Coordinates of C-alpha atoms and ligand atoms in Angstrom, one line a residue:
X1 CA 34.5 32.7 28.1
X2 CA 37.8 34.0 26.6
X3 CA 39.1 32.4 23.4
X4 CA 42.1 30.2 23.8
X5 CA 44.8 31.3 21.4
X6 CA 47.9 29.3 20.8
X7 CA 51.1 30.3 19.0
X8 CA 53.2 27.8 17.1
X9 CA 56.5 29.5 16.4
X10 CA 59.2 28.2 14.1
X11 CA 61.5 29.0 11.2
X12 CA 59.7 26.6 8.8
X13 CA 62.5 26.7 6.3
X14 CA 60.8 25.0 4.6
X15 CA 57.4 24.0 6.0
X16 CA 57.2 20.1 6.3
X17 CA 54.6 17.4 6.7
X18 CA 55.9 17.1 10.3
X19 CA 55.1 20.8 11.0
X20 CA 51.6 20.3 9.4
X21 CA 51.1 17.2 11.6
X22 CA 51.8 19.3 14.7
X23 CA 49.4 22.0 13.6
X24 CA 46.6 19.5 12.9
X25 CA 47.1 17.9 16.3
X26 CA 47.3 21.3 18.0
X27 CA 43.9 22.3 16.6
X28 CA 42.1 20.3 19.2
X29 CA 43.6 22.5 22.0
X30 CA 42.9 26.0 20.7
X31 CA 40.1 28.2 19.4
X32 CA 42.7 29.9 17.2
X33 CA 46.2 28.8 16.3
X34 CA 48.7 31.4 15.1
X35 CA 51.6 29.9 13.1
X36 CA 54.3 32.5 13.8
X37 CA 57.1 32.5 11.3
X38 CA 60.3 33.7 12.8
X39 CA 62.6 35.9 10.8
X40 CA 65.6 33.9 12.1
X41 CA 68.3 35.9 10.3
X42 CA 70.9 34.0 12.3
X43 CA 69.9 30.8 10.5
X44 CA 70.3 32.4 7.0
X45 CA 67.0 30.8 5.7
X46 CA 66.8 29.5 2.2
X47 CA 63.3 31.0 1.8
X48 CA 62.7 34.6 2.8
X49 CA 60.0 35.2 5.4
X50 CA 57.3 36.2 2.9
X51 CA 57.8 32.9 1.0
X52 CA 57.7 30.9 4.2
X53 CA 54.4 32.6 5.3
X54 CA 53.0 32.0 1.8
X55 CA 53.9 28.3 1.7
X56 CA 52.3 27.7 5.1
X57 CA 49.2 29.7 4.2
X58 CA 48.7 27.5 1.1
X59 CA 49.0 24.3 3.1
X60 CA 46.7 25.4 6.0
X61 CA 44.1 27.4 4.2
X62 CA 41.5 24.7 4.8
X63 CA 41.8 25.0 8.6
X64 CA 39.7 28.0 9.6
X65 CA 41.2 28.2 13.0
X66 CA 44.8 28.7 11.7
X67 CA 46.4 32.1 11.0
X68 CA 49.9 32.5 9.6
X69 CA 52.0 35.6 10.5
X70 CA 55.6 36.7 10.4
X71 CA 57.3 37.9 13.5
X72 CA 60.7 39.3 14.4
X73 CA 60.4 40.3 18.0
X74 CA 61.1 38.4 21.2
X75 CA 58.7 35.4 21.1
X76 CA 57.2 36.1 24.6
X77 CA 56.4 39.7 23.6
X78 CA 54.8 38.5 20.4
X79 CA 52.7 36.0 22.3
X80 CA 51.5 38.6 24.8
X81 CA 50.7 41.0 22.0
X82 CA 48.4 38.4 20.5
X83 CA 46.7 37.8 23.8
X84 CA 47.8 34.1 23.6
X85 CA 48.6 32.1 26.7
X86 CA 50.2 29.0 25.2
X87 CA 53.2 28.3 23.0
X88 CA 52.9 25.1 20.9
X89 CA 56.1 23.2 20.0
X90 CA 56.6 19.8 18.3
X91 CA 58.8 16.9 19.5
X92 CA 60.3 14.4 17.2
X93 CA 63.2 12.6 18.8
X94 CA 64.9 12.7 22.2
X95 CA 67.6 15.0 20.9
X96 CA 64.9 17.7 20.5
X97 CA 64.1 17.6 24.2
X98 CA 67.1 19.4 25.6
X99 CA 66.8 22.4 23.4
X100 CA 63.0 22.6 23.8
X101 CA 63.2 22.1 27.5
X102 CA 65.7 24.9 27.9
X103 CA 63.7 27.3 25.7
X104 CA 60.5 26.5 27.6
X105 CA 62.1 27.2 30.9
X106 CA 63.6 30.5 29.7
X107 CA 60.3 31.6 28.3
X108 CA 58.7 30.7 31.6
X109 CA 61.2 32.9 33.4
X110 CA 60.4 35.7 31.0
X111 CA 56.6 35.3 31.6
X112 CA 55.4 32.7 34.1
X113 CA 51.8 33.0 32.9
X114 CA 52.6 31.6 29.4
X115 CA 52.8 27.9 29.1
X116 CA 54.6 25.8 26.5
X117 CA 52.9 22.6 25.4
X118 CA 54.5 19.9 23.3
X119 CA 52.9 17.5 20.9
X120 CA 54.5 14.4 19.6
X121 CA 54.7 14.0 15.9
X122 CA 53.4 11.0 14.0
X123 CA 56.0 8.3 14.0
X124 CA 56.4 8.5 10.2
X125 CA 57.5 12.2 10.5
X126 CA 59.9 11.7 13.4
X127 CA 63.0 11.8 11.1
X128 CA 61.8 14.7 9.0
X129 CA 63.7 17.9 9.5
X130 CA 63.9 21.1 7.3
X131 CA 67.7 20.8 7.2
X132 CA 67.7 17.2 5.7
X133 CA 65.0 18.1 3.3
X134 CA 67.0 21.0 1.9
X135 CA 70.0 18.7 1.5
X136 CA 68.0 16.1 -0.3
X137 CA 66.4 18.7 -2.6
X138 CA 69.7 20.4 -3.3
X139 CA 71.1 17.0 -4.5
X140 CA 68.0 16.5 -6.6
X141 CA 66.4 13.8 -4.5
X142 CA 62.7 13.1 -4.0
X143 CA 61.3 15.0 -1.1
X144 CA 57.6 14.1 -1.7
X145 CA 57.3 12.0 1.4
X146 CA 58.5 14.9 3.6
X147 CA 56.8 18.0 2.2
X148 CA 53.6 18.8 0.4
X149 CA 53.6 19.2 -3.4
X150 CA 53.5 23.1 -3.2
X151 CA 56.7 23.1 -1.0
X152 CA 58.4 20.5 -3.2
X153 CA 57.8 22.8 -6.2
X154 CA 59.2 25.8 -4.4
X155 CA 62.3 23.8 -3.5
X156 CA 62.8 22.7 -7.2
X157 CA 62.5 26.3 -8.3
X158 CA 65.1 27.5 -5.9
X159 CA 67.6 24.7 -6.6
X160 CA 67.1 24.5 -10.3
X161 CA 67.5 28.3 -10.5
X162 CA 70.8 28.0 -8.7
X163 CA 72.3 25.2 -10.7
X164 CA 73.6 27.5 -13.4
X165 CA 75.5 29.5 -10.8
X166 CA 77.0 26.7 -8.8
Ligands
ADP201 P1 63.0 26.5 15.1 O1 64.0 27.3 14.3 O2 62.1 27.3 16.0 O3 63.5 25.2 15.7 P2 61.7 24.7 13.2 O4 60.9 25.2 11.9 O5 62.9 23.9 13.0 O6 61.9 26.0 14.0 O7 60.7 23.9 14.1 C1 59.5 24.5 14.6 C2 58.9 23.5 15.6 O8 58.4 22.3 14.9 C3 59.9 22.9 16.7 O9 59.1 22.7 17.9 C4 60.3 21.6 16.1 O10 60.7 20.7 17.2 C5 59.0 21.2 15.5 N1 59.3 20.2 14.4 C6 60.1 20.3 13.3 N2 60.0 19.3 12.5 C7 59.1 18.5 13.1 C8 58.6 17.2 12.7 N3 59.0 16.5 11.7 N4 57.6 16.7 13.5 C9 57.2 17.3 14.6 N5 57.7 18.5 15.0 C10 58.6 19.1 14.3

């Protein structure tokens, strides 16, 4: 029987407890789950792609089925190259739905054989977004409830380093 490989794509800038929750829920569906870190130059990420890969690697190392990789091509092409058949995405709030629905339908048009599946996050992570976390960290707030200690440390390093120049 062929191995069922899933791809969980995202920008992960930074990686949050909500993302981790989706990965851990997704593990029941796949023999292997590739966390695909998008270059996303259009989003001007705070962390470069190597840092984002490293922070996810640190947080998921204990899960033997998880692999973390950068990618910069069209998602569907990447998924096919990995011989995966399923894209995993997370849903938090109703406002995620429209964008996710549109993206899933576009990806289906590009390749009808690849399915997108959605997992609902734990209620406690529903308000967690990378954008808000960066804003809280920039203003020196406590992000411990939203990110793992390794990510919190990286955020402190980035923003403390910048304080002198801003
Ligand atoms: P993208 O730029 O592709 O939207 P993100 O890193 O923002 O990348 O999100 C990646 C995926 O994780 C998306 O499906 C998003 O809806 C989901 N996600 C983000 N934050 C959470 C969270 N707190 N709980 C569940 N899913 C989340």
